[in-house]
C-alpha positions as MATLAB code, in Angstrom:
seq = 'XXXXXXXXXXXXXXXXXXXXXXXXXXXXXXXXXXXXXXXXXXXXXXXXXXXXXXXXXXXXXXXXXXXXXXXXXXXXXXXXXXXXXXXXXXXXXXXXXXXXXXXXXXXXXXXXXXXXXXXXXXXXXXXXXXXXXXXXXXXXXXXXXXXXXXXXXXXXXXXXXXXXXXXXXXXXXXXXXXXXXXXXXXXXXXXXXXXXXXXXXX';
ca = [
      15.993   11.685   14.935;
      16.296   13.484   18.210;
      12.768   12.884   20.251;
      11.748   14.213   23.796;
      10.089   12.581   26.160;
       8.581   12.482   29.733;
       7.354    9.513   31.076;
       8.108    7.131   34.602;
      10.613    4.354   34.118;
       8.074    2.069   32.853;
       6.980    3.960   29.496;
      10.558    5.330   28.913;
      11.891    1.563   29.218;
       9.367    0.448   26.578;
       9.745    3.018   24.500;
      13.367    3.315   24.490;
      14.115   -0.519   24.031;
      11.795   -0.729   21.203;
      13.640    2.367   19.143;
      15.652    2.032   16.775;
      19.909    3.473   16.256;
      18.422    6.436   14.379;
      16.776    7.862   17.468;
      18.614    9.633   20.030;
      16.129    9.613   23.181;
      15.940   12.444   25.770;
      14.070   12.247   29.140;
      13.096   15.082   30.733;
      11.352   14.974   34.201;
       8.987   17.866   33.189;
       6.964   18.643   30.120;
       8.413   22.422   30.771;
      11.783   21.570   29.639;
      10.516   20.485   25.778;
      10.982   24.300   25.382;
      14.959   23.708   26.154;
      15.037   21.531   23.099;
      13.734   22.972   20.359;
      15.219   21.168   17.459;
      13.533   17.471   18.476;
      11.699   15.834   16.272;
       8.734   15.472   18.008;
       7.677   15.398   22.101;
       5.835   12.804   23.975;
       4.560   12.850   27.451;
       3.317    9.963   28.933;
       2.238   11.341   32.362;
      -1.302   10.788   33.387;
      -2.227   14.422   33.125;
      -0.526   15.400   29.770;
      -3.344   17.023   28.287;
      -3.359   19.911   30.895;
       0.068   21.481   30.058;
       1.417   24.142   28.170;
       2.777   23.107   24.584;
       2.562   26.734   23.348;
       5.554   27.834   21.255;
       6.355   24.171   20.046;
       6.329   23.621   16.703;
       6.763   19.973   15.674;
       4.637   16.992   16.896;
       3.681   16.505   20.491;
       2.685   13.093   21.790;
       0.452   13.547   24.590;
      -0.834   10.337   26.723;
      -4.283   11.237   27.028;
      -7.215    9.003   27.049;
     -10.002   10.705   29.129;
      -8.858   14.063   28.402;
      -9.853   14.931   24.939;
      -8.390   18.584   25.022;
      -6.229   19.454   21.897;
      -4.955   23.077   22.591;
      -3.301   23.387   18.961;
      -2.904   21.079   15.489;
       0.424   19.921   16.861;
      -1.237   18.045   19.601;
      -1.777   14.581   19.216;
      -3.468   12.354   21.997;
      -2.458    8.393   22.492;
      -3.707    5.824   24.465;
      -0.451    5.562   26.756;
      -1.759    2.982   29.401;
       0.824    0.307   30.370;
      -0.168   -2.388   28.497;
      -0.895   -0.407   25.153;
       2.415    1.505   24.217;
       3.913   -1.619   23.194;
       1.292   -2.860   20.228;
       2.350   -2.096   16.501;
      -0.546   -0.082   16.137;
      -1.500    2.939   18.038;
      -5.317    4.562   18.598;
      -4.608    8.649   18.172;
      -6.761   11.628   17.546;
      -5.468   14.661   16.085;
      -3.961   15.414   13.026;
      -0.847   12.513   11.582;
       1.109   15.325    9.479;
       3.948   14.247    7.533;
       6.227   14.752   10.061;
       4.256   12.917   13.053;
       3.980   10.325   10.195;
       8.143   10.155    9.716;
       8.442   10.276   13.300;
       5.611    6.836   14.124;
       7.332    5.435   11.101;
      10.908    5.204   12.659;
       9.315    3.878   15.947;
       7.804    1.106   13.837;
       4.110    2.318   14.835;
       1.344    2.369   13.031;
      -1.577    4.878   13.691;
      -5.513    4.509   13.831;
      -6.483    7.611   14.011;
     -10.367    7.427   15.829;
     -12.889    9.910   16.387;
     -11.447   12.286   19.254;
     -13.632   10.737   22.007;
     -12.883    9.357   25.721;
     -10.930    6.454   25.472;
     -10.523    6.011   22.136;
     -11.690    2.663   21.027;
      -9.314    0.032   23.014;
      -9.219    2.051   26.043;
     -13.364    1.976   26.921;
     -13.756   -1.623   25.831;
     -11.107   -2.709   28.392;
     -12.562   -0.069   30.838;
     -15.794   -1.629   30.758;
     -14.721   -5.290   30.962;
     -12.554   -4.634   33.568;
     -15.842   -2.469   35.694;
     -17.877   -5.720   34.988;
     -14.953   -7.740   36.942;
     -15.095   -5.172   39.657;
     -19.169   -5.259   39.575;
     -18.811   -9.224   40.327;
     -16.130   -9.062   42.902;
     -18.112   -6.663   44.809;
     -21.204   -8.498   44.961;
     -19.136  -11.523   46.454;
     -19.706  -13.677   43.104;
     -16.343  -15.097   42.621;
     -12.677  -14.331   43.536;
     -10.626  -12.055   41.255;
      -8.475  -14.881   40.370;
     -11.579  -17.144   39.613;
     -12.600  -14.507   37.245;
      -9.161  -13.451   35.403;
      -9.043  -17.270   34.833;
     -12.456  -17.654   33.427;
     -11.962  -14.924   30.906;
      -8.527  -15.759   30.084;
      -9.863  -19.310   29.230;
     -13.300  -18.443   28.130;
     -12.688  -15.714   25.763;
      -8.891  -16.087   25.233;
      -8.084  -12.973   26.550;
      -3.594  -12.174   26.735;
      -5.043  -11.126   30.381;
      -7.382  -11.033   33.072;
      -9.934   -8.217   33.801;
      -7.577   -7.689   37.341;
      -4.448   -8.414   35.726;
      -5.366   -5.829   33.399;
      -6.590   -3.363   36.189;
      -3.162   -4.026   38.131;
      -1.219   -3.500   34.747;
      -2.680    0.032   33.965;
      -3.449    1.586   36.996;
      -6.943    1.696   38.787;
      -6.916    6.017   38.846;
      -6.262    5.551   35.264;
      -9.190    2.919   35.056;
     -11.479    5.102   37.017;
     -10.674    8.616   35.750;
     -11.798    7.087   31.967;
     -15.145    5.509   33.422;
     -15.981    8.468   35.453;
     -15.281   10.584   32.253;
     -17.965    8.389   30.391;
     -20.709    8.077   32.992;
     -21.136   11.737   32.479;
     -22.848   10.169   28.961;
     -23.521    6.794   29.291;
     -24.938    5.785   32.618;
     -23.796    2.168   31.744;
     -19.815    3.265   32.273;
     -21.022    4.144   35.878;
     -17.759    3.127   38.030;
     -18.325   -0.257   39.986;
     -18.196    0.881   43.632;
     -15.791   -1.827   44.848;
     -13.336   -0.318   42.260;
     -14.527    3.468   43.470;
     -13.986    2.219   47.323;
     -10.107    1.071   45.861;
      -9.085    4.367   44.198;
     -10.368    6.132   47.149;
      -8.226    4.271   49.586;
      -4.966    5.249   47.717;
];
């Protein structure tokens, strides 16, 4: 299984440790190129802004990490939540359609698909964004340090990580472009502005 993708050393890493000898990986530094290899299997793109390039003329499955973005331009489009963090769980949160070929392909990569409601940040994605604006809500008010906190939910709730150690894993733009996305709905995923004041210093 031949499978294209584009993604920073990070995703392609993960993904290409955790294949399988059937799949023959091929990174490409721009979603442009998938044209120059038509016969893959399927196409992923983990860059941050996948959902605003041009798949047309591709036929088989295309991976796109999207989880703010909910724009599917054809049927062949598939959105997953590609955040650090989440492309290495057995189980995947995706909206579009799982044909039988998107199905062979998540088989062979050992992933299993929930396929959700094609809505901002998925299901995974919004519940982390919130916890993790909650954090950022305290911290700015001067309640308790960021450490303080990551260790009080850690131990608390049991959390794998922190609300900061998950911030620092995924990316605050990430973080913020999803909670900005949501506000426009839901006035309670209004960004926390000590977490607004930190994107807009990068």
């Amino acid at each position: 299984m031949k499978l294209i993708i584009c993604a920073d050393d990070v995703a392609f890493a993960t993904m290409s440790a955790a294949s399988n000898a059937n799949i023959e990986w091929i990174r490409v530094s721009d979603p442009a190129n998938f044209a120059a290899e038509p016969t893959a299997d399927a196409y992923f793109n983990f860059l941050p802004d996948a959902a605003n390039f041009n798949y047309n003329g591709l036929q088989q499955p295309v991976f796109i990490n999207s989880v703010a973005n909910t724009h599917l331009s054809a049927d062949n489009i598939i959105r997953f939540n590609g955040w650090n963090g989440f492309i290495e769980k057995d189980i995947w949160e995706m909206a579009g359609i799982i044909n039988d070929t998107a199905a062979s392909v998540l088989k062979q990569l050992d992933k299993t698909a929930i396929v959700t409601q094609n809505i901002p940040g998925f299901i995974s994605a919004r519940t982390i964004a919130m916890i993790v604006n909650e954090a950022f809500f305290v911290w700015g008010d001067d309640i308790s340090s960021k450490a303080a906190i990551d260790i009080a939910m850690k131990l608390g709730t049991n959390y794998p990580l922190g609300p900061f150690e998950w911030a620092e894993k995924i990316g605050h733009n990430q973080l913020y472009d999803l909670l900005k996305t949501l506000a426009i709905s839901d006035p309670r995923y209004e960004c926390a502005p000590a977490l607004k004041q930190l994107v807009d210093k990068r």
